XYZ file of C-alpha atoms in Angstrom:
648
model
C 10.055 21.396 63.098
C 8.497 25.021 62.415
C 11.505 26.389 60.165
C 11.368 23.190 58.222
C 7.740 23.609 57.549
C 8.307 27.377 56.551
C 10.929 26.182 54.071
C 8.880 23.300 52.769
C 5.981 25.916 52.235
C 8.339 28.209 50.112
C 9.573 25.335 48.185
C 6.073 24.282 47.316
C 5.114 27.798 46.392
C 8.131 28.241 43.964
C 7.413 24.850 42.571
C 3.815 25.714 41.686
C 5.217 28.543 39.925
C 7.755 26.837 38.045
C 5.733 24.200 36.511
C 3.461 26.893 34.982
C 5.755 27.252 32.005
C 8.651 29.449 30.742
C 6.824 32.772 31.334
C 6.577 32.054 35.080
C 9.865 30.547 35.492
C 11.368 33.713 33.889
C 9.257 35.628 36.359
C 10.730 33.691 39.258
C 14.275 34.274 37.978
C 13.442 38.041 37.717
C 12.247 37.962 41.181
C 15.547 36.085 42.513
C 17.464 38.690 40.302
C 15.733 41.561 42.142
C 16.117 40.172 45.525
C 19.845 39.482 45.030
C 20.397 43.100 43.630
C 18.557 44.428 46.565
C 20.607 42.462 49.077
C 23.944 43.464 47.338
C 22.907 47.039 47.425
C 21.968 46.965 50.933
C 25.253 45.421 51.949
C 27.478 48.244 50.212
C 25.360 51.341 51.166
C 27.029 51.585 54.752
C 30.257 52.069 52.896
C 29.007 55.460 51.606
C 31.285 57.530 49.388
C 30.464 56.071 45.901
C 26.622 55.765 46.440
C 24.445 58.754 46.676
C 21.311 56.712 47.680
C 19.985 53.258 48.246
C 18.909 53.118 44.448
C 22.371 53.912 43.296
C 23.792 50.914 45.326
C 21.105 48.518 44.035
C 21.871 49.542 40.328
C 25.472 48.908 41.146
C 24.634 45.460 42.511
C 22.566 44.625 39.400
C 25.284 45.596 37.074
C 27.827 43.401 38.659
C 25.165 40.615 38.801
C 24.565 40.763 35.075
C 27.908 41.820 33.819
C 31.248 40.545 35.216
C 33.254 43.291 33.242
C 32.423 45.722 35.905
C 34.296 43.639 38.579
C 37.730 45.376 38.021
C 36.045 48.965 38.807
C 35.549 48.441 42.335
C 37.655 49.704 45.161
C 37.957 48.563 48.544
C 38.002 44.958 50.085
C 34.307 44.934 51.213
C 33.054 46.174 47.683
C 35.319 43.552 46.086
C 34.177 40.946 48.213
C 30.244 41.765 47.577
C 30.763 42.237 43.895
C 32.557 38.958 43.693
C 29.619 37.211 45.196
C 27.236 39.036 43.015
C 29.230 38.030 40.025
C 29.135 34.473 40.979
C 25.463 34.593 41.607
C 25.040 36.112 38.204
C 26.773 33.319 36.545
C 24.370 30.813 38.322
C 20.998 32.686 38.338
C 21.346 35.076 35.470
C 23.386 33.303 32.936
C 22.925 29.721 33.816
C 19.174 29.569 34.860
C 17.955 32.056 32.277
C 19.754 30.341 29.430
C 18.474 27.048 30.561
C 14.766 28.199 30.712
C 15.065 29.841 27.224
C 16.757 26.794 25.871
C 14.326 24.358 27.279
C 11.407 26.683 25.960
C 12.869 26.733 22.605
C 13.306 22.984 22.503
C 9.814 22.552 23.565
C 8.499 24.857 20.828
C 10.527 23.000 18.137
C 9.126 19.651 19.372
C 5.593 21.149 19.164
C 6.257 22.154 15.531
C 7.684 18.843 14.571
C 4.572 17.174 16.230
C 2.424 19.084 13.828
C 0.002 20.895 16.177
C -0.384 24.014 14.030
C -3.653 24.188 11.938
C -2.964 24.127 8.015
C -4.338 27.007 6.053
C -5.170 25.024 2.866
C -8.021 24.480 0.454
C -9.091 21.886 -1.879
C -6.198 19.554 -0.443
C -6.606 15.829 0.251
C -6.658 14.621 3.795
C -5.615 11.138 4.757
C -6.933 10.219 8.440
C -4.490 7.828 9.735
C -0.972 6.541 9.424
C -1.186 2.855 8.838
C 0.722 0.181 6.636
C -1.333 1.675 3.701
C -0.412 5.332 4.152
C 2.984 5.368 2.348
C 1.772 3.457 -0.867
C -1.519 5.674 -0.779
C 0.654 8.833 -0.938
C 2.780 7.471 -3.356
C -0.210 6.546 -5.603
C -1.558 10.207 -5.257
C 1.596 11.749 -6.122
C 2.408 9.555 -9.153
C -1.110 9.683 -10.651
C -0.289 12.700 -13.020
C -3.183 12.608 -15.481
C -5.772 12.029 -12.824
C -4.128 14.694 -10.519
C -4.205 17.246 -13.289
C -7.921 16.831 -13.849
C -8.505 16.748 -10.013
C -6.794 20.113 -9.819
C -8.650 21.630 -12.686
C -11.862 20.410 -11.261
C -11.078 21.970 -7.724
C -9.349 25.100 -9.220
C -6.016 24.200 -7.524
C -2.469 24.704 -8.538
C -0.686 22.125 -6.510
C -1.706 18.799 -4.919
C -1.249 19.000 -1.226
C -1.554 15.972 0.948
C -2.194 16.390 4.717
C -1.762 13.096 6.898
C -3.522 13.140 10.327
C -1.107 10.657 12.357
C -1.578 9.865 16.169
C 1.927 11.060 16.775
C 3.558 12.768 13.819
C 7.359 12.679 14.148
C 10.655 13.304 12.223
C 10.942 9.549 11.739
C 7.808 9.414 9.574
C 9.274 12.379 7.511
C 12.250 10.236 6.916
C 10.063 7.376 5.837
C 8.298 9.662 3.276
C 11.538 10.690 1.859
C 12.786 7.109 1.370
C 9.517 5.851 -0.011
C 9.845 5.237 -3.748
C 7.457 7.202 -5.528
C 7.422 10.087 -2.967
C 11.130 10.988 -2.163
C 11.644 14.737 -3.538
C 7.807 15.207 -3.497
C 7.809 14.784 0.446
C 7.512 18.520 0.658
C 4.088 18.236 -0.627
C 2.914 16.043 2.287
C 2.080 17.714 5.524
C 2.072 15.710 8.839
C -0.377 16.652 11.632
C -0.742 14.904 15.025
C -3.932 13.925 16.513
C -6.990 11.356 16.015
C -9.810 11.590 13.660
C -12.327 11.568 16.438
C -10.836 14.733 17.954
C -12.561 17.879 16.811
C -9.255 19.826 17.165
C -7.444 17.382 15.149
C -9.981 17.574 12.241
C -9.647 21.385 12.321
C -5.860 20.993 12.511
C -5.989 19.354 9.089
C -8.561 21.654 7.755
C -10.697 18.553 6.903
C -13.871 20.739 5.935
C -12.066 22.536 3.299
C -10.606 19.434 1.796
C -11.456 18.351 -1.681
C -11.273 14.751 -0.582
C -10.949 12.860 2.676
C -9.494 9.412 2.750
C -10.107 7.137 5.735
C -7.908 3.966 5.385
C -8.546 1.010 7.855
C -6.286 0.847 10.748
C -4.885 -2.365 12.223
C -6.201 -3.733 15.535
C -5.464 -6.621 17.596
C -7.536 -9.686 17.236
C -10.351 -9.967 19.764
C -10.520 -6.365 20.509
C -14.074 -4.720 20.680
C -12.973 -1.573 19.171
C -12.346 -2.870 15.428
C -10.929 -0.663 12.610
C -14.768 -0.434 11.316
C -15.699 1.022 14.492
C -12.886 3.749 14.165
C -13.887 4.580 10.607
C -17.517 5.096 11.725
C -16.405 7.278 14.662
C -14.132 9.298 12.273
C -17.083 9.866 9.939
C -19.414 10.813 12.814
C -16.934 13.430 13.904
C -16.377 14.985 10.617
C -20.314 15.210 10.208
C -20.616 16.786 13.730
C -17.843 19.425 12.874
C -19.646 20.368 9.704
C -22.974 20.820 11.563
C -21.182 22.899 14.169
C -19.844 25.285 11.613
C -22.717 25.131 9.209
C -20.184 24.185 6.466
C -20.704 21.564 3.665
C -19.423 17.964 4.000
C -16.376 17.102 2.124
C -16.264 13.986 -0.137
C -15.090 10.920 1.699
C -13.483 7.510 0.615
C -13.610 5.160 3.602
C -12.257 1.671 3.860
C -14.305 -0.890 5.828
C -13.230 -4.421 6.612
C -16.684 -5.966 6.992
C -18.636 -5.057 3.917
C -21.827 -5.766 5.690
C -21.355 -2.356 7.728
C -21.851 -0.374 4.356
C -25.320 0.666 5.444
C -23.921 1.857 8.788
C -21.457 4.142 6.991
C -23.988 5.782 4.930
C -26.223 6.286 7.804
C -23.255 7.802 9.802
C -22.171 10.232 7.082
C -24.841 12.099 5.153
C -22.393 13.542 2.479
C -20.888 12.154 -0.618
C -19.000 9.062 0.454
C -17.634 5.964 -1.391
C -17.077 2.654 0.410
C -14.182 0.223 -0.326
C -14.570 -2.946 1.346
C -11.018 -4.039 2.253
C -11.464 -7.604 3.150
C -14.109 -8.258 0.389
C -11.786 -6.666 -2.331
C -8.917 -8.961 -1.517
C -11.036 -12.045 -0.977
C -12.652 -11.369 -4.508
C -9.209 -11.226 -6.030
C -8.019 -14.387 -4.311
C -10.815 -16.383 -5.327
C -10.882 -15.140 -8.950
C -7.160 -16.028 -9.085
C -7.829 -19.462 -7.976
C -10.500 -19.789 -10.814
C -8.200 -18.279 -13.335
C -4.511 -19.043 -12.185
C -2.139 -16.406 -13.059
C -4.733 -13.523 -12.702
C -2.663 -11.997 -9.826
C -0.144 -10.548 -12.423
C -3.087 -8.680 -14.004
C -4.060 -7.460 -10.636
C -0.619 -6.200 -9.796
C -0.389 -4.292 -13.081
C -3.916 -2.773 -12.787
C -4.196 -2.095 -9.159
C -0.634 -1.169 -7.967
C 1.466 1.989 -9.044
C 4.348 1.640 -11.503
C 4.698 0.823 -15.118
C 1.894 -0.789 -16.927
C -1.841 -0.250 -17.784
C -4.528 1.247 -15.603
C -8.206 1.743 -15.943
C -9.211 5.312 -16.703
C -12.824 6.788 -16.628
C -13.325 9.706 -19.043
C -16.019 12.252 -18.987
C -18.292 12.535 -21.871
C -18.022 16.197 -22.305
C -15.384 16.299 -24.966
C -16.440 13.044 -26.748
C -20.354 13.293 -26.674
C -22.021 12.507 -29.972
C -19.366 9.743 -30.723
C -20.223 6.125 -30.531
C -17.984 3.631 -28.684
C -16.822 1.951 -31.892
C -15.787 5.494 -33.184
C -13.986 6.296 -29.980
C -12.142 3.115 -30.029
C -11.000 3.615 -33.677
C -9.646 7.105 -32.738
C -7.655 5.913 -29.618
C -5.369 3.298 -31.121
C -3.209 3.010 -27.749
C -6.268 2.356 -25.515
C -8.885 -0.265 -25.138
C -12.556 1.025 -24.658
C -13.906 -1.547 -21.946
C -17.451 0.032 -21.684
C -19.578 2.997 -20.460
C -21.184 4.460 -17.296
C -24.619 5.684 -17.638
C -26.129 7.897 -14.938
C -28.691 5.984 -12.745
C -30.124 8.131 -9.993
C -27.253 8.895 -7.441
C -25.201 5.911 -8.874
C -24.062 4.701 -12.182
C -25.069 1.739 -14.562
C -21.981 -0.078 -15.417
C -22.239 -1.495 -18.955
C -18.951 -3.256 -19.725
C -18.446 -4.478 -23.325
C -21.547 -2.437 -24.469
C -22.215 -2.428 -28.201
C -19.983 -0.429 -30.393
C -22.800 1.528 -31.656
C -23.553 2.902 -28.129
C -23.777 6.677 -28.278
C -21.794 8.691 -25.690
C -23.724 11.430 -24.158
C -22.444 14.439 -22.085
C -23.494 12.874 -18.772
C -21.909 9.399 -19.482
C -18.427 8.237 -18.505
C -16.341 5.962 -20.700
C -14.177 3.182 -19.231
C -10.723 2.668 -20.848
C -7.493 0.747 -20.451
C -4.417 2.440 -21.182
C -0.758 3.033 -20.032
C -1.208 6.662 -19.294
C -4.138 9.110 -19.265
C -2.838 10.875 -22.359
C -3.424 7.752 -24.470
C -7.161 8.062 -23.792
C -7.221 11.635 -25.465
C -7.253 12.146 -29.066
C -3.897 12.324 -30.764
C -3.939 13.555 -34.538
C -0.437 12.075 -35.273
C -1.766 8.653 -34.726
C -3.744 7.074 -37.547
C -7.093 5.984 -36.748
C -7.881 2.219 -36.532
C -10.552 0.386 -38.765
C -13.828 0.369 -36.818
C -14.779 -2.942 -35.182
C -18.342 -3.673 -34.858
C -19.722 -5.855 -32.221
C -23.212 -6.303 -30.862
C -22.255 -6.380 -27.084
C -20.966 -9.054 -24.591
C -21.743 -12.752 -25.249
C -22.473 -14.967 -22.431
C -19.806 -17.566 -21.193
C -20.833 -20.393 -19.117
C -18.477 -21.198 -16.418
C -17.298 -24.873 -16.721
C -18.864 -26.883 -13.882
C -16.004 -29.143 -12.092
C -16.538 -32.697 -11.978
C -15.412 -32.521 -8.295
C -15.016 -29.705 -5.481
C -11.968 -27.780 -5.897
C -9.672 -28.411 -2.809
C -8.097 -25.450 -1.146
C -5.518 -25.370 1.715
C -5.383 -22.104 3.584
C -2.207 -21.688 5.842
C -2.703 -19.212 8.571
C -5.581 -17.262 9.825
C -6.622 -13.598 9.830
C -9.759 -11.480 10.092
C -10.165 -11.800 6.240
C -10.782 -15.510 6.204
C -14.485 -15.387 6.861
C -14.846 -13.131 3.978
C -12.875 -15.315 1.901
C -15.210 -18.264 2.686
C -18.177 -16.081 1.704
C -16.561 -15.175 -1.606
C -16.112 -18.866 -2.511
C -19.818 -19.478 -1.667
C -20.811 -16.799 -4.018
C -19.790 -18.684 -7.159
C -22.930 -20.814 -8.010
C -22.309 -24.218 -9.505
C -18.638 -24.227 -8.088
C -17.871 -26.381 -5.059
C -15.007 -25.924 -2.687
C -13.441 -28.055 0.060
C -11.547 -25.637 2.358
C -9.037 -26.859 5.044
C -7.789 -24.194 7.199
C -4.531 -24.826 9.119
C -3.652 -22.576 12.121
C -2.700 -22.497 15.789
C -5.852 -20.330 16.436
C -8.413 -22.674 18.176
C -10.745 -24.353 15.839
C -13.919 -23.335 17.901
C -12.946 -19.623 17.535
C -12.391 -19.997 13.874
C -15.713 -21.686 13.388
C -17.535 -19.153 15.491
C -16.045 -16.211 13.399
C -17.209 -17.791 10.159
C -20.600 -18.733 11.328
C -21.050 -14.999 12.486
C -20.040 -13.828 9.179
C -21.760 -16.271 6.858
C -24.925 -18.318 8.143
C -25.345 -20.300 4.845
C -22.315 -21.815 2.973
C -23.779 -24.760 1.250
C -20.944 -24.224 -1.794
C -18.109 -24.462 0.742
C -16.974 -27.261 3.164
C -14.718 -25.998 5.805
C -12.320 -28.203 7.856
C -10.223 -26.799 10.633
C -6.946 -28.206 11.535
C -5.036 -27.022 14.636
C -1.446 -27.137 13.600
C 1.515 -24.765 13.088
C 2.456 -24.963 9.452
C 5.966 -23.417 10.417
C 6.668 -26.880 11.781
C 7.870 -29.160 9.045
C 6.352 -32.418 10.451
C 2.909 -30.819 11.083
C 2.885 -29.472 7.616
C 3.940 -32.612 6.044
C 0.925 -34.403 7.809
C -1.475 -32.037 5.909
C -0.064 -33.153 2.363
C 0.032 -29.735 0.672
C 0.566 -31.531 -2.687
C -2.991 -33.126 -2.800
C -4.578 -29.868 -3.023
C -5.522 -27.824 -6.026
C -4.488 -24.431 -4.498
C -2.430 -23.343 -1.433
C -3.139 -19.848 0.148
C -0.521 -18.535 2.699
C -2.200 -15.671 4.738
C -0.258 -12.707 6.492
C -1.488 -13.021 10.104
C -2.896 -10.036 11.824
C -2.158 -11.320 15.271
C 1.471 -10.309 15.292
C 3.015 -6.931 16.222
C 3.861 -5.667 12.849
C 3.447 -6.525 9.184
C 7.223 -7.295 8.981
C 6.977 -10.090 11.473
C 3.695 -11.475 9.789
C 5.326 -11.412 6.429
C 8.587 -12.940 7.826
C 6.358 -15.836 9.100
C 4.379 -16.214 5.632
C 7.745 -16.186 3.602
C 9.473 -18.755 5.849
C 6.492 -21.009 5.591
C 6.333 -20.695 1.954
C 9.979 -21.563 1.479
C 9.239 -24.619 3.582
C 6.404 -25.440 1.597
C 8.388 -25.406 -1.617
C 10.860 -28.014 -0.002
C 7.788 -30.367 0.410
C 6.489 -29.810 -2.880
C 9.792 -30.474 -4.509
C 9.426 -34.056 -3.425
C 5.932 -34.570 -5.017
C 5.299 -34.632 -9.011
C 2.069 -32.711 -8.366
C 2.437 -28.789 -7.633
C -0.621 -27.022 -6.702
C -1.342 -23.304 -7.273
C 0.274 -21.109 -4.613
C -0.974 -17.664 -3.668
C 0.940 -15.698 -0.943
C -0.481 -12.571 0.693
C 1.937 -10.104 2.160
C 1.146 -7.144 4.532
C 4.297 -5.033 4.166
C 4.932 -3.367 0.842
C 8.694 -3.438 1.458
C 8.794 -7.035 0.993
C 7.306 -7.147 -2.409
C 10.757 -7.840 -4.207
C 12.094 -10.445 -1.749
C 10.347 -13.489 -3.379
C 10.146 -12.090 -6.952
C 12.125 -14.995 -8.449
C 9.901 -17.604 -6.818
C 6.859 -19.412 -8.322
C 4.010 -18.342 -6.184
C 1.583 -15.638 -6.958
C 1.970 -12.841 -4.811
C -0.704 -10.400 -3.504
C 0.196 -7.315 -1.303
C -2.801 -6.282 0.148
C -2.041 -2.724 1.374
C -0.584 -1.863 -2.067
C -3.872 -2.958 -3.870
C -6.158 -1.288 -1.325
C -4.064 1.907 -1.501
C -4.297 2.031 -5.216
C -8.037 1.675 -5.121
C -8.457 4.270 -2.428
C -6.327 6.768 -4.118
C -7.879 6.368 -7.486
C -11.356 6.469 -6.238
C -10.377 9.684 -4.364
C -9.286 11.200 -7.608
C -12.018 9.708 -9.779
C -15.110 8.751 -7.702
C -16.876 6.687 -10.483
C -13.854 4.147 -10.557
C -15.388 2.319 -7.616
C -18.502 1.014 -9.184
C -16.275 -0.050 -12.195
C -13.810 -2.145 -9.830
C -16.923 -3.717 -8.073
C -18.350 -4.759 -11.388
C -15.128 -6.130 -12.711
C -13.930 -8.038 -9.613
C -17.310 -9.662 -8.420
C -19.045 -12.851 -9.134
C -21.199 -12.689 -12.353
C -21.146 -10.016 -14.977
C -17.799 -9.225 -16.627
C -14.684 -10.937 -15.687
C -11.132 -10.942 -16.870
C -10.398 -14.548 -17.874
C -7.792 -16.628 -19.847
C -8.695 -18.370 -23.064
C -6.877 -21.099 -25.224
C -5.992 -19.599 -28.690
C -6.792 -22.969 -30.149
C -10.240 -22.342 -29.465
C -10.698 -19.478 -31.948
C -10.093 -19.432 -35.838
C -6.811 -17.518 -35.732
C -4.399 -17.459 -38.524
C -0.911 -18.556 -38.358
C 0.210 -14.929 -38.049
C -2.178 -12.614 -36.120
C -1.744 -8.958 -34.710
C -3.657 -7.758 -31.785
C -6.139 -5.579 -33.900
C -7.086 -8.879 -35.853
C -7.291 -10.546 -32.593
C -9.580 -7.991 -31.283
C -11.853 -8.286 -34.307
C -12.024 -12.136 -34.123
C -13.011 -12.221 -30.489
C -15.593 -9.452 -30.933
C -17.492 -11.890 -33.110
C -18.124 -13.964 -29.960
C -18.866 -11.061 -27.786
C -15.677 -10.990 -26.055
C -13.019 -8.208 -25.608
C -9.318 -8.937 -26.286
C -7.110 -7.331 -23.497
C -3.676 -8.984 -24.149
C -1.547 -12.219 -23.976
C -0.372 -14.207 -21.067
C 2.801 -15.946 -22.077
C 3.707 -19.590 -20.880
C 7.381 -18.520 -20.447
C 8.407 -15.514 -18.688
C 10.698 -12.783 -20.383
C 14.109 -11.422 -19.022
C 12.224 -9.405 -16.535
C 10.380 -12.322 -15.185
C 6.997 -10.868 -16.765
C 4.476 -13.070 -18.574
C 1.770 -10.549 -19.020
C 1.598 -8.599 -22.302
C -1.627 -6.177 -21.531
C -2.874 -3.885 -24.368
C -0.155 -4.537 -26.849
C 0.416 -2.375 -29.876
C -2.300 -3.039 -32.582
C 0.034 -3.742 -35.420
C 2.427 -6.086 -33.254
C 2.292 -9.513 -34.299
C 1.693 -11.725 -31.361
C 3.616 -14.694 -32.222
C 1.632 -17.152 -30.191
C 3.558 -20.187 -28.700
C 2.081 -23.230 -27.365
C 0.539 -22.943 -24.131
C 0.227 -19.165 -24.341
C -3.236 -17.862 -23.288
C -5.356 -15.037 -24.303
C -6.408 -12.417 -21.914
C -10.115 -11.450 -22.489
C -13.005 -9.771 -20.703
C -16.242 -11.816 -21.076
C -19.371 -12.167 -19.233
C -20.310 -15.255 -17.147
């Protein structure tokens, strides 16, 4: 047994050297080459003649081992036999093993480079911590916001917008996704991928987090019931950034963080002592859904204002270049934009004054809120004639009509957003809602989650139905046609957004078949999780909300213009200014009216005209005409509605 133990010991020693990496592997190969050369030299030394000493013989053996071209120079049977063995050994050890080691080392190095483990040497860039369903639309938003990006680069004295994404496992597949994403494609070279987690100091250093102009922390998806939620990950990421800044004595970067539970807002501010803007993901989508139920058709406005593409957006302009003017004078000189209001400094925050009086003076520290198709339309253009000034004394007060009965809402599906949705229903005083929730999730679990989130919900009555809406007989028993509105939710309990959306879309098509049998059709709102599915049901009658695209737009625009967050909160929460629909017959409109005259008539009631919502869709399926040309005659048809901004 002793010889075998010695062999095992030698094999173990060789193994421990080989696993240390390419350097030690090359050292072992070099030792083997030396041993083979020594043995080959000792075998031919007794022949004498051609070798003056042992060194010459070893050199002879080394040359045969490394270069088979010397094989024909040998004389004598023994030399030829030894040189043949050396040449064969050279092919195995010198050529085969050496090339294999170098090839494996090169492949490993290339894989490391593809994984993104090299620290970036950038400053004033934008860092996105996490690769989620929102990352691609978020990057697309950042790369397509030309006007805001230009001002962002000027502010930070940068030439090019560089985006660095920290992904748990950066790969060539993600690069392929970047190149195929609409809005990125050829701009993918501006996006740099790095591997790691936001809670790892080395990973934060890898993306040069402390040198960034802005850091965006989108919310990640987690399985239902897990103790480590997306909000926990967000707080840990912010604590890691703050700890790294303390370690290096560096200033904290500006952070835009998304959280699901808006109640954790104070926790975020305690975790991160630097400049931070918090976007409530669940709260934002819940607000939009409830407002869309109160004002059916509002989703088309949200999809224009809060997603990338053609159409209007909300812009915030600094008061430096327009100080001394009034809001009315500014509106007259910007014929392609609509002035929505003004932001006044208030401590470390802003006082949002939507529909402020037209004689409000603009000061250097103020910010003006405007609606336009492009940032250039918010700038002065001497080629465009000024409009007649419209004088209004500020926002009037619109009393929301109290329904004679509670609104009935049917929710198909369940996800973490439902408790926030119930809380948003309850925030509208004077409005009563009866909400029936259909899901395969046990009713006790759903009731527990809602109770934890919302203790008092007097305005909302919830009824839980345990059923699978994908089964036609179970859905038919619920009688969807008896409700005022039906909401189809994308589940967060499935493996991917594609699977969740597939379930929601199949459920929608099945719901359409049932509603076709009834004379009454409720309002349909469908939530999707995968932006790639946005065109699949574009020809159907439901109102569609793609949560990742909306939240990505908000995160991107707030990162480029911080003040935009308070504007969106004011615009999309209960109370204050809201986007609403009005019947044209409620106003003294002439038979033929252009948009500028409509603005003047609505201003007399303290309202702001934004556009027209047509009863019939155009050839592209669009019904919304937001911010039309001032001199364009609206040609209002029966059942058309006016889009206005009014206080409630």
